Coordinates of C-alpha atoms in Angstrom, one line a residue:
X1 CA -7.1 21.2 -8.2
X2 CA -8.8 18.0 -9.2
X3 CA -12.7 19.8 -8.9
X4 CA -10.5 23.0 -11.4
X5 CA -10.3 19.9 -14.1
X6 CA -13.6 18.5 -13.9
X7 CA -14.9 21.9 -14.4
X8 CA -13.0 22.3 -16.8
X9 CA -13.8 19.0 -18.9
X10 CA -18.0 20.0 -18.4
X11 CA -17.1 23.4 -19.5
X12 CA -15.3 21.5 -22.4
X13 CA -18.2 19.1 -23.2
X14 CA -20.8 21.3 -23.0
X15 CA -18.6 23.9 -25.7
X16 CA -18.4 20.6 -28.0
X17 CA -22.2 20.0 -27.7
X18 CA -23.2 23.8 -28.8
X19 CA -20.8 23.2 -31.5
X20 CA -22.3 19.8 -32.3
X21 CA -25.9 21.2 -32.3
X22 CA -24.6 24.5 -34.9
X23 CA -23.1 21.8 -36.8
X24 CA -26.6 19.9 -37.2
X25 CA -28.4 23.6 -37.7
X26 CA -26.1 24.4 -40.9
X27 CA -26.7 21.1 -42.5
X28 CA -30.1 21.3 -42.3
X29 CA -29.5 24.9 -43.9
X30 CA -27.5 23.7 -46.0
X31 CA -30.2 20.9 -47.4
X32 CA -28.7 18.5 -45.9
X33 CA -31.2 16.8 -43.8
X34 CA -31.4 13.5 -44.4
X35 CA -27.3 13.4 -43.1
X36 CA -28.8 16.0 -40.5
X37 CA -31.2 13.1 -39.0
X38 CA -29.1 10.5 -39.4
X39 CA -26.9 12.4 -36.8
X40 CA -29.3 13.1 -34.8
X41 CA -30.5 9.8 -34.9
X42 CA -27.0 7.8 -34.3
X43 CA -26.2 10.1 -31.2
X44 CA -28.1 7.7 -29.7
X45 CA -25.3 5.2 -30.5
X46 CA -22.5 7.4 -29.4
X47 CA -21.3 7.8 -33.1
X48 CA -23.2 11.0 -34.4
X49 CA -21.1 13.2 -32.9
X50 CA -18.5 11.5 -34.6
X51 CA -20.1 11.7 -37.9
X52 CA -20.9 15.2 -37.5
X53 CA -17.8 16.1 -36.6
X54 CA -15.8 14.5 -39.7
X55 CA -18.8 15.8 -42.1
X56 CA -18.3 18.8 -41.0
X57 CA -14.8 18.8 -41.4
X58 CA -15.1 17.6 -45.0
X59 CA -17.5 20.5 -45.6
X60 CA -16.1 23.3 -43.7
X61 CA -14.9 25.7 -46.4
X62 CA -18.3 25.2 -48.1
X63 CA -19.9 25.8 -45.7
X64 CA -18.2 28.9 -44.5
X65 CA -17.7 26.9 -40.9
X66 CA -14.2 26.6 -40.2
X67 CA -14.0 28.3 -37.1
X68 CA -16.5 26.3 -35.6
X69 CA -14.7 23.2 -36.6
X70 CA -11.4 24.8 -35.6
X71 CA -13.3 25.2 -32.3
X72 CA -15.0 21.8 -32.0
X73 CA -11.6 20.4 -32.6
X74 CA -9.9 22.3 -29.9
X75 CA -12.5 21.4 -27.3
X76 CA -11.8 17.6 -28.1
X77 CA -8.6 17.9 -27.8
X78 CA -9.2 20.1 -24.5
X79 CA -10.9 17.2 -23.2
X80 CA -8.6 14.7 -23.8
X81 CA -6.0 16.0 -22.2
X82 CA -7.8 16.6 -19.2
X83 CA -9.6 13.4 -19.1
X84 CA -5.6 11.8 -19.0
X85 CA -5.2 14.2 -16.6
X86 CA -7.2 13.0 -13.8
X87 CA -6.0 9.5 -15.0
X88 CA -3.2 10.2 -14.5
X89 CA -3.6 12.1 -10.9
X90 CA -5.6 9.5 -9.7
X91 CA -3.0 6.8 -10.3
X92 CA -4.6 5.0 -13.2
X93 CA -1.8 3.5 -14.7
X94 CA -0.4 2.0 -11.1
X95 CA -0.1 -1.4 -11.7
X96 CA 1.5 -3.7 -9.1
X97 CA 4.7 -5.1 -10.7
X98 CA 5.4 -8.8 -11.6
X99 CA 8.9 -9.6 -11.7

């Protein structure tokens, strides 16, 4: 059950990096690419995903992108949950009590 989850979680990561990467494509489509670069550029500090991901958001009708931000979002979320859930099953939280 536990491998089920971890596939699960890649399957999810690699969904949010194909929608990171059409993301990145329709900004530089869309002239965008200085913001473009400096997404590409700050993945390498763990925050361009981040920035893509809320610029995107902010120009999603625009853009004519919802339902890849609509997906994006759901993978996250997808993740999430199953990152707390092998927390969780591997008894993350068991902390020895101190009365």
């Amino acid at each position: 059950m536990l491998f089920l989850i971890e596939v699960l979680q890649v399957l999810a990561g690699i969904g949010s990096l194909v929608c990171f990467i059409l993301v990145i494509v329709r900004m530089f489509q869309e002239g965008e690419t200085a913001m473009a670069v400096v997404c590409l550029v700050l993945i390498l500090c763990c925050i361009g995903g981040l920035v893509a991901f809320i610029y995107g958001w902010i120009n999603s009708r625009k853009w004519g992108i919802s339902n890849i931000m609509l997906i994006w979002t759901g993978l996250i979320t997808a993740g999430l949950l199953l990152r707390l859930t092998l927390f969780f099953s591997f008894g993350g939280p068991m902390i020895p009590w101190q009365e």
